[in-house]
mmCIF file of C-alpha atoms (C1' of nucleotides) in Angstrom:
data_model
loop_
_atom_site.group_PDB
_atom_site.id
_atom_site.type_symbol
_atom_site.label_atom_id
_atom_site.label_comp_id
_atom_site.label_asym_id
_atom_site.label_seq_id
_atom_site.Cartn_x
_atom_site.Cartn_y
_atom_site.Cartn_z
ATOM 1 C CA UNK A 1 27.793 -5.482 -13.580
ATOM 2 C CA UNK A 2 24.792 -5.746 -16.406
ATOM 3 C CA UNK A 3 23.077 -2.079 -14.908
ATOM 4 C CA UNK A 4 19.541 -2.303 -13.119
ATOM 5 C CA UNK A 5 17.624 -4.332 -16.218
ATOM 6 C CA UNK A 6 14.772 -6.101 -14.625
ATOM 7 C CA UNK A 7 15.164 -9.726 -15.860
ATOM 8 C CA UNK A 8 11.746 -11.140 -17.673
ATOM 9 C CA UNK A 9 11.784 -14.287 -20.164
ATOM 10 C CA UNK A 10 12.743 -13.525 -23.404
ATOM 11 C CA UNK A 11 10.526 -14.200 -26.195
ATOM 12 C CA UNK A 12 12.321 -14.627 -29.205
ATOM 13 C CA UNK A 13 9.897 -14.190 -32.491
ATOM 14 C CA UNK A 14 8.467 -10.800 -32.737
ATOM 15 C CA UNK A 15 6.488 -9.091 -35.422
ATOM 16 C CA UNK A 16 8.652 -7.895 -38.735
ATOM 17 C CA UNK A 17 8.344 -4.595 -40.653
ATOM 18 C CA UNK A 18 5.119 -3.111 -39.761
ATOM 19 C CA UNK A 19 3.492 -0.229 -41.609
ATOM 20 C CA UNK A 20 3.451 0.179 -45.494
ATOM 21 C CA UNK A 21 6.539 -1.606 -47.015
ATOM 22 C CA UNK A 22 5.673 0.593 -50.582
ATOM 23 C CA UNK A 23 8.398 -2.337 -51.367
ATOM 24 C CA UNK A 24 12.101 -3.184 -50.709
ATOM 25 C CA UNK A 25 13.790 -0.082 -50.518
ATOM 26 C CA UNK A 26 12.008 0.701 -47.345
ATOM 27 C CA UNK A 27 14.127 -1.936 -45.665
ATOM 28 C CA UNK A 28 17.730 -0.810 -43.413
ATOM 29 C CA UNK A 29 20.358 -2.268 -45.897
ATOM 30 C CA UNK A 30 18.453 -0.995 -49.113
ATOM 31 C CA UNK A 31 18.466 2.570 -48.082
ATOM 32 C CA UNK A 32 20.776 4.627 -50.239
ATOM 33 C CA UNK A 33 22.185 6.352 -46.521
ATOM 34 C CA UNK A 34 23.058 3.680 -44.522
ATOM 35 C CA UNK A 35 24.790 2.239 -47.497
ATOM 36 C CA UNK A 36 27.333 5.457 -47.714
ATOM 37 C CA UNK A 37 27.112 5.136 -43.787
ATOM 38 C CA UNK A 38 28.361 1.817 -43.586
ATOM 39 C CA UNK A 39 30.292 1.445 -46.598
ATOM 40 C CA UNK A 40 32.245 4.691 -45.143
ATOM 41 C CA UNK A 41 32.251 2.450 -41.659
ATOM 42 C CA UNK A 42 33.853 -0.168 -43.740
ATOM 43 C CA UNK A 43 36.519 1.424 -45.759
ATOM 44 C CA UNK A 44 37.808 3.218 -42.568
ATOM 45 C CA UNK A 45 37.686 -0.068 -40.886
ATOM 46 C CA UNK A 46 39.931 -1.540 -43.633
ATOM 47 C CA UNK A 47 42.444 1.801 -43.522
ATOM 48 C CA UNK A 48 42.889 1.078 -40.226
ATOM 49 C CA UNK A 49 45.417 -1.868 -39.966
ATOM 50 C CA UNK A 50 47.258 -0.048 -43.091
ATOM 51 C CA UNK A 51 47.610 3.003 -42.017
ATOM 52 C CA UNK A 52 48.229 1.842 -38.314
ATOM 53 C CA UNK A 53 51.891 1.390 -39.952
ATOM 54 C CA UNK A 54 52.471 4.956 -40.392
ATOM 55 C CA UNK A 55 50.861 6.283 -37.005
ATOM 56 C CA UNK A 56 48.029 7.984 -38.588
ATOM 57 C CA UNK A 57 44.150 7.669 -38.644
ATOM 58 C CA UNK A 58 42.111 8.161 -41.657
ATOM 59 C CA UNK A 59 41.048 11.444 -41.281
ATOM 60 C CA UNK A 60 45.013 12.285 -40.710
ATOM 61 C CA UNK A 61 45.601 10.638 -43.785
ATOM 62 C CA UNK A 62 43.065 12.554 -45.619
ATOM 63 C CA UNK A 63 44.344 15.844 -44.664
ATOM 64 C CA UNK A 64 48.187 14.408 -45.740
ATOM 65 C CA UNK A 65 46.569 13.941 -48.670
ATOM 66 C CA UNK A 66 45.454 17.280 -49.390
ATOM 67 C CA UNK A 67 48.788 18.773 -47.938
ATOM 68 C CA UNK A 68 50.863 16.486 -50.287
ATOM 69 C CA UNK A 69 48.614 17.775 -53.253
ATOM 70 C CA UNK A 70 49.373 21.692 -51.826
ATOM 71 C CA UNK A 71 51.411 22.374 -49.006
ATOM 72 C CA UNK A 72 51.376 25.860 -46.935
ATOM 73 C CA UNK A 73 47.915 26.249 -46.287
ATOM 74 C CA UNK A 74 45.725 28.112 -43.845
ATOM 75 C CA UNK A 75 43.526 25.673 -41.649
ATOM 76 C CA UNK A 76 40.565 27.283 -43.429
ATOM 77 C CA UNK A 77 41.951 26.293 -47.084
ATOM 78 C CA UNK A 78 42.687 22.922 -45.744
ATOM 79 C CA UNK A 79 39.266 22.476 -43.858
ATOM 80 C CA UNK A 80 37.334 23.087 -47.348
ATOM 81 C CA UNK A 81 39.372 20.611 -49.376
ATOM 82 C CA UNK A 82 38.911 18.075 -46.677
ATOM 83 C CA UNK A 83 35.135 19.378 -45.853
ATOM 84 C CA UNK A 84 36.034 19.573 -41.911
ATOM 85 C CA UNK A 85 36.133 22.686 -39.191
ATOM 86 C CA UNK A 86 37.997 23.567 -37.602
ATOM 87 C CA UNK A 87 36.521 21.910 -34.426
ATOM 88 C CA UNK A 88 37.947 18.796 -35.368
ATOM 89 C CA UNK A 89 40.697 19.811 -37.370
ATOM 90 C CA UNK A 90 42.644 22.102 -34.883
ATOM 91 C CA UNK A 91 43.044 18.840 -32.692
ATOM 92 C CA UNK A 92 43.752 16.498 -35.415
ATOM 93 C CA UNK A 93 46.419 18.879 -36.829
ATOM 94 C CA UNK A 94 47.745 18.879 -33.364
ATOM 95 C CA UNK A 95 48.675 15.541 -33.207
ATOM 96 C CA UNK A 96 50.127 15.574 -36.499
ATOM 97 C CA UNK A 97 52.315 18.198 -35.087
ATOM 98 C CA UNK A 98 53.267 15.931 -32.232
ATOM 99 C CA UNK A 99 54.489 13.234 -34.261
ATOM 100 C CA UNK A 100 56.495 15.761 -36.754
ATOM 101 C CA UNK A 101 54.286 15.810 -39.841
ATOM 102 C CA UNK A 102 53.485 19.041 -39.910
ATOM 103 C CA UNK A 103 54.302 22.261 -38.895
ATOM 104 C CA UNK A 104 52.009 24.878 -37.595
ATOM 105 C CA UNK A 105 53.155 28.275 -38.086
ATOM 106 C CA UNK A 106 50.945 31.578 -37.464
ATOM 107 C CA UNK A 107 51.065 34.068 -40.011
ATOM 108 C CA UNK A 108 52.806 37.904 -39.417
ATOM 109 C CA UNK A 109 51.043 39.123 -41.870
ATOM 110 C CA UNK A 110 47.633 38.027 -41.096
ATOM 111 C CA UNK A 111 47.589 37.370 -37.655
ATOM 112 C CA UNK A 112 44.342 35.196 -37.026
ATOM 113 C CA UNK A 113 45.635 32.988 -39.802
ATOM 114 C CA UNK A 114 47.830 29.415 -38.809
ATOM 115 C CA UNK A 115 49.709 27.740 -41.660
ATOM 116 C CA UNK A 116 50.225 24.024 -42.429
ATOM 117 C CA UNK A 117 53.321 22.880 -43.763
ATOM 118 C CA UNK A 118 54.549 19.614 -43.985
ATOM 119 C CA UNK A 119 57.975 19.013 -42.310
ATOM 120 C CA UNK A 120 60.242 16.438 -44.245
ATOM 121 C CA UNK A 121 59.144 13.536 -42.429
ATOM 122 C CA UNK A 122 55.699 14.468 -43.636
ATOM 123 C CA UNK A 123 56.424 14.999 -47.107
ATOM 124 C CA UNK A 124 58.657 11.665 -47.339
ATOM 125 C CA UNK A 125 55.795 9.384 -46.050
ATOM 126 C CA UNK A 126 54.245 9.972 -49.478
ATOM 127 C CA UNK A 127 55.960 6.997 -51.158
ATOM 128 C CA UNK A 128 54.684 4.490 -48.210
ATOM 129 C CA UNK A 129 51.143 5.679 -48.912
ATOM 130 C CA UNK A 130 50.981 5.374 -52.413
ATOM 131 C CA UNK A 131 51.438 1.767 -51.580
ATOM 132 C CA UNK A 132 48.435 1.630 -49.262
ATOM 133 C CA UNK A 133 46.619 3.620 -52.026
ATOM 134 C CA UNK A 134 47.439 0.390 -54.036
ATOM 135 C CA UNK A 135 46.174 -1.965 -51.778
ATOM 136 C CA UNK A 136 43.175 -0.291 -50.795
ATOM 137 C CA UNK A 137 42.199 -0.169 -54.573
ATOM 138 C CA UNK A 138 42.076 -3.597 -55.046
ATOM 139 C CA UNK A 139 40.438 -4.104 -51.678
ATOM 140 C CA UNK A 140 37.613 -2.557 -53.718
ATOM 141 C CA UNK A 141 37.526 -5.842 -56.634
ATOM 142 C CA UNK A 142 36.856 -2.950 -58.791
ATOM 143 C CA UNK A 143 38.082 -2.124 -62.313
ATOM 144 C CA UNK A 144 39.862 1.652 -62.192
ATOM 145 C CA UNK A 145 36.365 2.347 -64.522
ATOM 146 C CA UNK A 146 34.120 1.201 -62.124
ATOM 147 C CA UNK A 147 35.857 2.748 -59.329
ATOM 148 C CA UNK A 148 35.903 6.197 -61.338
ATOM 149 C CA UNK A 149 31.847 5.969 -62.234
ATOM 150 C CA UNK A 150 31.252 5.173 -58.373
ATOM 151 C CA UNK A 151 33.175 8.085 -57.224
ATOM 152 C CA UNK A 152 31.561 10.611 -59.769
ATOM 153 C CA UNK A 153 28.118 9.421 -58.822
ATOM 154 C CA UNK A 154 29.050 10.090 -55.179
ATOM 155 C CA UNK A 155 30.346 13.500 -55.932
ATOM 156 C CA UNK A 156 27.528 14.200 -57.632
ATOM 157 C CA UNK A 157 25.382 13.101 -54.358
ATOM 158 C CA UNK A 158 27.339 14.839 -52.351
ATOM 159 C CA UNK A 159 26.838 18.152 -54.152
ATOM 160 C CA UNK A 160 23.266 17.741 -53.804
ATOM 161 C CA UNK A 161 23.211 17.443 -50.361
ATOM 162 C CA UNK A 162 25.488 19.554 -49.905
ATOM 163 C CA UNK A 163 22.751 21.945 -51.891
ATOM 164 C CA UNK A 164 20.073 21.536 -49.452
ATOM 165 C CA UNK B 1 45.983 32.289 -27.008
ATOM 166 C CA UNK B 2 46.995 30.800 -30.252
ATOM 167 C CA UNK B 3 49.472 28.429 -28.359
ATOM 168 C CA UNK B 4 53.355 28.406 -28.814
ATOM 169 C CA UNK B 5 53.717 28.970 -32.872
ATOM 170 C CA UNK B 6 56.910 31.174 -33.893
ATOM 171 C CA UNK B 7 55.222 33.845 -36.335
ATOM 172 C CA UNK B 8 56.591 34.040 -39.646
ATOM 173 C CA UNK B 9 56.365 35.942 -43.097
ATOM 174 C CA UNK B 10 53.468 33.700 -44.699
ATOM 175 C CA UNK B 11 54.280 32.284 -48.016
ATOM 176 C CA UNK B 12 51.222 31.903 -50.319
ATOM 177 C CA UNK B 13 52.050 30.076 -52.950
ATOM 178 C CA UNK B 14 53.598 26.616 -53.240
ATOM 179 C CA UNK B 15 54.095 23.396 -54.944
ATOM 180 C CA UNK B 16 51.220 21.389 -56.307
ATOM 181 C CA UNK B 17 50.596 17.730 -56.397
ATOM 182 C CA UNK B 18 54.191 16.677 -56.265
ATOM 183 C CA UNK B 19 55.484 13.133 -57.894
ATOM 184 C CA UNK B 20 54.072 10.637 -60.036
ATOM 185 C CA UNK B 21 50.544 11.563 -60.703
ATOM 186 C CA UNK B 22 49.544 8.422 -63.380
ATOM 187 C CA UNK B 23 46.603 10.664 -63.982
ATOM 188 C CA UNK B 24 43.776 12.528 -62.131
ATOM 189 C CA UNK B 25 42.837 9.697 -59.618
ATOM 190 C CA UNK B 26 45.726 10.678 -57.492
ATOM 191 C CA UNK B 27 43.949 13.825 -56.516
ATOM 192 C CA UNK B 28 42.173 13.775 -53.204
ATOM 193 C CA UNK B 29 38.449 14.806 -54.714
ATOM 194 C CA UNK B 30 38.839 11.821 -57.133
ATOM 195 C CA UNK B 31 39.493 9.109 -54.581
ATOM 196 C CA UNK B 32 36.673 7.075 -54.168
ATOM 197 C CA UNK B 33 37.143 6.671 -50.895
ATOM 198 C CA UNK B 34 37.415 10.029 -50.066
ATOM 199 C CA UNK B 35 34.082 10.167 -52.344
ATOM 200 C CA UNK B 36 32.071 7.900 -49.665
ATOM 201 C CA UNK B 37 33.633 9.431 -46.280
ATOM 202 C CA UNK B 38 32.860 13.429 -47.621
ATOM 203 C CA UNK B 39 29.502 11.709 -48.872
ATOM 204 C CA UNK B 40 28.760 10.598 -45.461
ATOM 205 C CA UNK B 41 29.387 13.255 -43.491
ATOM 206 C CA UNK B 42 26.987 15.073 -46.033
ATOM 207 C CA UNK B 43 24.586 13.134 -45.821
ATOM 208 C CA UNK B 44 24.861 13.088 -41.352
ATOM 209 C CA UNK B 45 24.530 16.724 -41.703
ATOM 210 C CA UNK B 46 21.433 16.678 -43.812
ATOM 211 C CA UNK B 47 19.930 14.465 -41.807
ATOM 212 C CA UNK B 48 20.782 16.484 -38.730
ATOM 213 C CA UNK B 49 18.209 19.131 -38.226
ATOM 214 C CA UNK B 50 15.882 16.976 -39.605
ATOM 215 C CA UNK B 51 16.362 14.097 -37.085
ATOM 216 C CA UNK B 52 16.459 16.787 -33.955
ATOM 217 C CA UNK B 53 13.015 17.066 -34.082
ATOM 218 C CA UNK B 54 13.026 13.981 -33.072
ATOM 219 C CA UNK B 55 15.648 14.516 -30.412
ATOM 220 C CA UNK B 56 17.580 11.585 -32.072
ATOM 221 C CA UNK B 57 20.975 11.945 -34.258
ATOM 222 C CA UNK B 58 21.366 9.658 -37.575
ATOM 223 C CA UNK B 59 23.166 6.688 -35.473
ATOM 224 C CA UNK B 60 20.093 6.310 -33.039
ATOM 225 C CA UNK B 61 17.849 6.902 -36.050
ATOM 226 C CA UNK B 62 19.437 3.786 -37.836
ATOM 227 C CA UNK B 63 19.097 1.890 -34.960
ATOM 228 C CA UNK B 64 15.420 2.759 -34.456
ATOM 229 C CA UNK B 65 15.219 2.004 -38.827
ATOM 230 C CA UNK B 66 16.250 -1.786 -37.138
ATOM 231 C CA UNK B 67 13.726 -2.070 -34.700
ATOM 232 C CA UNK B 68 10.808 -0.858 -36.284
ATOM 233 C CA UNK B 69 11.999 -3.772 -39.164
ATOM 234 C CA UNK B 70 12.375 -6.261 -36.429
ATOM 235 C CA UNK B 71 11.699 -5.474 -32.373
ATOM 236 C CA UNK B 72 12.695 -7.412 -29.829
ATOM 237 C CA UNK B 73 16.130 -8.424 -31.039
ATOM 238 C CA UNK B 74 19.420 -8.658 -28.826
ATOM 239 C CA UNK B 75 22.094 -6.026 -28.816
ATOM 240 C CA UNK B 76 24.585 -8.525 -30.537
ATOM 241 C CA UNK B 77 21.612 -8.957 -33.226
ATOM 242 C CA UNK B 78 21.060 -5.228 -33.402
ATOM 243 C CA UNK B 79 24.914 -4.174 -33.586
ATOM 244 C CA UNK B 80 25.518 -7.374 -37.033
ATOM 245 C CA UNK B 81 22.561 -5.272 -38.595
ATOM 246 C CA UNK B 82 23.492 -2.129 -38.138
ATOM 247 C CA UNK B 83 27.010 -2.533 -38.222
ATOM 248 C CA UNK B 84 28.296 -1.472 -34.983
ATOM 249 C CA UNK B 85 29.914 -2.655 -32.009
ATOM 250 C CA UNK B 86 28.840 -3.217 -28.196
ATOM 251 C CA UNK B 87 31.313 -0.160 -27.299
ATOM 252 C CA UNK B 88 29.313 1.906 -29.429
ATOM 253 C CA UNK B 89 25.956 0.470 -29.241
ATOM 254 C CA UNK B 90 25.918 0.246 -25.099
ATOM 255 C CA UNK B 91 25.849 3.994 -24.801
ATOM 256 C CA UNK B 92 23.950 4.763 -27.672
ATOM 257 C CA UNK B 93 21.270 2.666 -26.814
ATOM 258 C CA UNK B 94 21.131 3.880 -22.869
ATOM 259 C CA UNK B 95 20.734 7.458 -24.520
ATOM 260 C CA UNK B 96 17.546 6.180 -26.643
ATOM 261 C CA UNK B 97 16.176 4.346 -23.432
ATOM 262 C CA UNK B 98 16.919 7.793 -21.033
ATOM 263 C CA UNK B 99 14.543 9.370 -24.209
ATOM 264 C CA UNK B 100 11.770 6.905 -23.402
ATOM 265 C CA UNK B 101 12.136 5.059 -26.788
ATOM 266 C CA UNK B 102 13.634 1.531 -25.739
ATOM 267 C CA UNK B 103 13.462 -0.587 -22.810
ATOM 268 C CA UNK B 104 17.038 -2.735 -22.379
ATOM 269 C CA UNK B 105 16.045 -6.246 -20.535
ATOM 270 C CA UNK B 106 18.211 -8.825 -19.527
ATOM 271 C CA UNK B 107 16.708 -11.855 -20.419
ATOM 272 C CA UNK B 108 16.402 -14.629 -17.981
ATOM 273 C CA UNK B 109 16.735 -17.549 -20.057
ATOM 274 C CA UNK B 110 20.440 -16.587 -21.042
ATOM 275 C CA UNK B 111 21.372 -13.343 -18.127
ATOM 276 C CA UNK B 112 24.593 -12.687 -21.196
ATOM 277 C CA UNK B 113 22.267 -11.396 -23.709
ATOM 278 C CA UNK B 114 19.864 -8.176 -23.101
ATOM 279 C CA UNK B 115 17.063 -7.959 -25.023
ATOM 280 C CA UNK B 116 16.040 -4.078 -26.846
ATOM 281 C CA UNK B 117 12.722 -3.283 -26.988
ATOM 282 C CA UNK B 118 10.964 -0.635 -28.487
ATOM 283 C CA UNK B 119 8.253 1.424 -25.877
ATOM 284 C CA UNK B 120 4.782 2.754 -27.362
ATOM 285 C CA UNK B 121 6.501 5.725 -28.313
ATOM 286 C CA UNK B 122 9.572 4.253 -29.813
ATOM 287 C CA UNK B 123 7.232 2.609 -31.999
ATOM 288 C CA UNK B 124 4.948 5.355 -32.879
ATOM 289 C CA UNK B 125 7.880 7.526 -34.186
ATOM 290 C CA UNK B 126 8.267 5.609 -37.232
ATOM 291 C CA UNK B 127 5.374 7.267 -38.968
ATOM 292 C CA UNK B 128 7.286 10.903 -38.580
ATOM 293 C CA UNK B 129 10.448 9.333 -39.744
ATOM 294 C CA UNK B 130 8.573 8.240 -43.350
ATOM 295 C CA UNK B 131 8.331 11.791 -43.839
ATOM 296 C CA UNK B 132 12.379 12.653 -43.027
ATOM 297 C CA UNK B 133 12.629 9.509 -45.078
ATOM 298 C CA UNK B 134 10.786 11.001 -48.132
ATOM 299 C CA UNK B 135 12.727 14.420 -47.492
ATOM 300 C CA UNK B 136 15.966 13.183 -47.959
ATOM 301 C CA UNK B 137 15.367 11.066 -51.401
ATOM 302 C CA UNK B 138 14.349 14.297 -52.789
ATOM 303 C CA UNK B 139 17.872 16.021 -51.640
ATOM 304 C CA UNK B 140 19.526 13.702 -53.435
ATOM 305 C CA UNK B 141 18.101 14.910 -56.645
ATOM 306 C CA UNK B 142 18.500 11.452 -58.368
ATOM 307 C CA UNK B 143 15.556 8.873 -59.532
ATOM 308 C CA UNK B 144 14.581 5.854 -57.587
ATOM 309 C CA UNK B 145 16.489 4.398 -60.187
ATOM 310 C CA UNK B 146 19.269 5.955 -59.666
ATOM 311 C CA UNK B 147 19.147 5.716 -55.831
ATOM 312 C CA UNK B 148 18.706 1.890 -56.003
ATOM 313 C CA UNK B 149 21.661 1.535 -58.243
ATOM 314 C CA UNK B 150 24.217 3.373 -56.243
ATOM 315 C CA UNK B 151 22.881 1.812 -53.760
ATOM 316 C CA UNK B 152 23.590 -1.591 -54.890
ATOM 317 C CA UNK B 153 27.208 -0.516 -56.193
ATOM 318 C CA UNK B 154 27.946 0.656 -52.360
ATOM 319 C CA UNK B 155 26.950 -3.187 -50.939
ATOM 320 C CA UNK B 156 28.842 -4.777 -53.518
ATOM 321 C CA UNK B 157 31.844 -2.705 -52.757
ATOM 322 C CA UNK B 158 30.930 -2.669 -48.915
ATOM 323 C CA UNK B 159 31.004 -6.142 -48.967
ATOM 324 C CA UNK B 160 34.394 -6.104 -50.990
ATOM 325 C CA UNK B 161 36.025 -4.267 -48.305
ATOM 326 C CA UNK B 162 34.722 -6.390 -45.161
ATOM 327 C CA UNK B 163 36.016 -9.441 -47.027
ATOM 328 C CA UNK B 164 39.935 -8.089 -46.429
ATOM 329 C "C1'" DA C 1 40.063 57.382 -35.585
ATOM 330 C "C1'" DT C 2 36.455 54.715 -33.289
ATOM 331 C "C1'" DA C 3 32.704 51.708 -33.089
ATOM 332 C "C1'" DT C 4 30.852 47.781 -35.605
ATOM 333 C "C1'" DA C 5 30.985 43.857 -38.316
ATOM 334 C "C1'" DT C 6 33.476 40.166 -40.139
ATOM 335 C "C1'" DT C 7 37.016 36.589 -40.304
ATOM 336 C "C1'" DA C 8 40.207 32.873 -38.516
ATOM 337 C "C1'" DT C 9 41.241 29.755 -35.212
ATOM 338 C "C1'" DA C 10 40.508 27.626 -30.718
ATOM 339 C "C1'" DT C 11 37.621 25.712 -26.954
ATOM 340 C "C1'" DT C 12 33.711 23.233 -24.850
ATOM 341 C "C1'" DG C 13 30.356 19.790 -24.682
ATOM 342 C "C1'" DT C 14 27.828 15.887 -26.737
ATOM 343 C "C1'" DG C 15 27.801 11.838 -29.345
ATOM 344 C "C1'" DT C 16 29.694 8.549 -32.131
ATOM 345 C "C1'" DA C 17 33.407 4.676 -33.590
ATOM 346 C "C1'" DC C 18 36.373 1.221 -32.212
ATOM 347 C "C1'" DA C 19 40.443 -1.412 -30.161
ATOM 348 C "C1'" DA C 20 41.388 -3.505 -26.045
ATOM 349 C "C1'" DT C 21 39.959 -5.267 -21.992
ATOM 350 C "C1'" DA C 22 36.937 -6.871 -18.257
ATOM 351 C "C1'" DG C 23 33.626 -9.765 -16.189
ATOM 352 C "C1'" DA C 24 29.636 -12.419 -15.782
ATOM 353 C "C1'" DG C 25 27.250 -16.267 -17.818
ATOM 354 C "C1'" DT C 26 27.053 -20.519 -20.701
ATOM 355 C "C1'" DT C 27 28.826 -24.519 -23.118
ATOM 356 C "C1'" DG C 28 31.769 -28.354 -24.092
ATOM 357 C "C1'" DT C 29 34.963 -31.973 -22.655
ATOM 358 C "C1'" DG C 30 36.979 -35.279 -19.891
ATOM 359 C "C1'" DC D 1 31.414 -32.275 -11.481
ATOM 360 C "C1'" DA D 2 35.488 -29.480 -12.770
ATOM 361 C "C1'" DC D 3 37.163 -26.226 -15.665
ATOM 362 C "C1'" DA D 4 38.778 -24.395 -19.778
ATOM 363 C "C1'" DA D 5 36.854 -22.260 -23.841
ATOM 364 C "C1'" DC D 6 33.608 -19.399 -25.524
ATOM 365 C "C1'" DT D 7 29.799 -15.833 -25.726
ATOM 366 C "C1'" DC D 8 27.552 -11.522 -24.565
ATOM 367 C "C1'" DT D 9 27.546 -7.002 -22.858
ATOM 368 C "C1'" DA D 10 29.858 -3.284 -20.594
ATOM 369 C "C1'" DT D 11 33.910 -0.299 -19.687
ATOM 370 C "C1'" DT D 12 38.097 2.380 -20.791
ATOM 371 C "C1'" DG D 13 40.807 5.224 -23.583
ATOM 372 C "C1'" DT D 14 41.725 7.558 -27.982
ATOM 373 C "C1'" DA D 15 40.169 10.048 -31.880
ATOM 374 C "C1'" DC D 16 36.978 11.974 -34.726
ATOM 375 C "C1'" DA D 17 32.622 15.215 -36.019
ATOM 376 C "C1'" DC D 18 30.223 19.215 -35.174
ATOM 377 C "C1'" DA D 19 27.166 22.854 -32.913
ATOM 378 C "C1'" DA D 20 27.822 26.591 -30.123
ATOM 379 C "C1'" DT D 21 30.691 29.712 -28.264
ATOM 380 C "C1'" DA D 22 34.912 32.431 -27.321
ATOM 381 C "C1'" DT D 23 38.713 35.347 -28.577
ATOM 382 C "C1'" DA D 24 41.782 37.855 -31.093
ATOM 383 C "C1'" DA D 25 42.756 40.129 -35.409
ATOM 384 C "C1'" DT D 26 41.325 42.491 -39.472
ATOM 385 C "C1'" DA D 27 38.162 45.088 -42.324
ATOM 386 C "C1'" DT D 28 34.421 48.383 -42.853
ATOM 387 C "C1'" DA D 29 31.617 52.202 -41.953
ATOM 388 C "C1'" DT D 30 30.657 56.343 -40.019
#
DNA sequence: ATATATTATATTGTGTACAATAGAGTTGTG
DNA sequence: CACAACTCTATTGTACACAATATAATATAT
């Protein structure tokens, strides 16, 4: 059921970039956002089918990254490393939970504070991700150099915005 | 109610990047990929209370970067350029046309395809987005130079990853 | 000690993303 | 023409993201 859209003829040339075009970069796919945007699109897009294999998504996989780097963590702790709140992480760890990654246990000695430990299954499904890790990096048809002077330059970014 | 977790003496400290690490790549911050999706979200909220005065969020706002390039197009056309799907575009796109800034309709020469239009005021909002524009190339704190190079190392390596 | 402020996590509501599927419309082939 | 294959958009269900808010626990100030 195409939703109360009044038909009409369609008229297929239109007019193209209007305004001042100072030059190129004030096109879609030359603007330095939708580049991270999509490129960000695109790398999850490839994790997917990878990491489908292990039952996670990539934002699971990110915080099982930061767990396998330090376990025992407060949500908090974990939420900077992985730059998320805890809107999104409380659910996300929650599902973890369910499929016996992690544990989730509130502290005695500071009540208001939940910690995240990685059961064994979680800790073990290290090795079958350093794999992935593999394949993803040469996904990327860059040299380990390149790769490292893309990521600094994005950290660096991302502290400026971050900034502002 | 923190739900159903056994309190326990918390443990603070704990093991630390466990295994093989070949060298500092292994760590989450240094993972380019982690680079672009923490970039990303960075760079959404920047954009954020910028683009509410505009009532629009930074998905919308790419989609009205589209149609002010090239109006008129179908939602097939729309979603290859901006790199989304019909299950995300549909919605999005019947938000921006409840705002007053698209019309959505059906075309009569082929009744599949619907046909996005931008309204008077769809099209006059371009000229307060040049500012937001402008605003966020100076958050990044980096050249045009620099800008147009990262941005050409992200659709090299975007186009890397769609190609697996 | 008690009121106040602060901190840590959880909840609610809105808006993406996307796989999978549905369903209407169009095209190609015999 | 029949009808299978294909195209285009919409729908459904799951999982982020995050602002705003709620709630309980802790810390601080008076």
């Amino acid at each position: 059921m195409p939703n109360r859209l009044s038909p009409v003829k369609s008229s297929a040339s239109q007019s193209a970039a209007s305004g001042s075009v100072e030059e190129a970069s004030m096109f879609l796919v030359n603007q330095l956002c939708f580049a991270i945007y999509s490129t960000s699109l695109a790398m999850t897009k490839l994790y997917r089918p990878l990491l489908s294999g292990l039952g996670v998504t990539y934002p699971q996989y990110v915080v099982l990254l930061a767990l396998w780097e330090q376990d025992d963590v407060t949500v908090t702790a974990l939420g900077e490393k992985v730059s998320l709140d805890s809107g999104t992480l409380t659910p996300l760890l929650k599902r973890l939970q369910t499929q016996g990654l992690i544990e989730r246990q509130r502290s005695a000695i500071d009540e208001r504070q939940v910690h995240i430990k990685l059961t064994r299954d979680g800790a073990s499904m290290k090795k079958k991700a350093d794999v992935i890790h593999d394949q993803i990096a040469c996904a990327t048809e860059c040299s380990s150099a390149e790769r490292k002077s893309l990521t600094r330059a994005l950290q660096k970014l991302r502290a400026s915005l971050l900034a502002h």
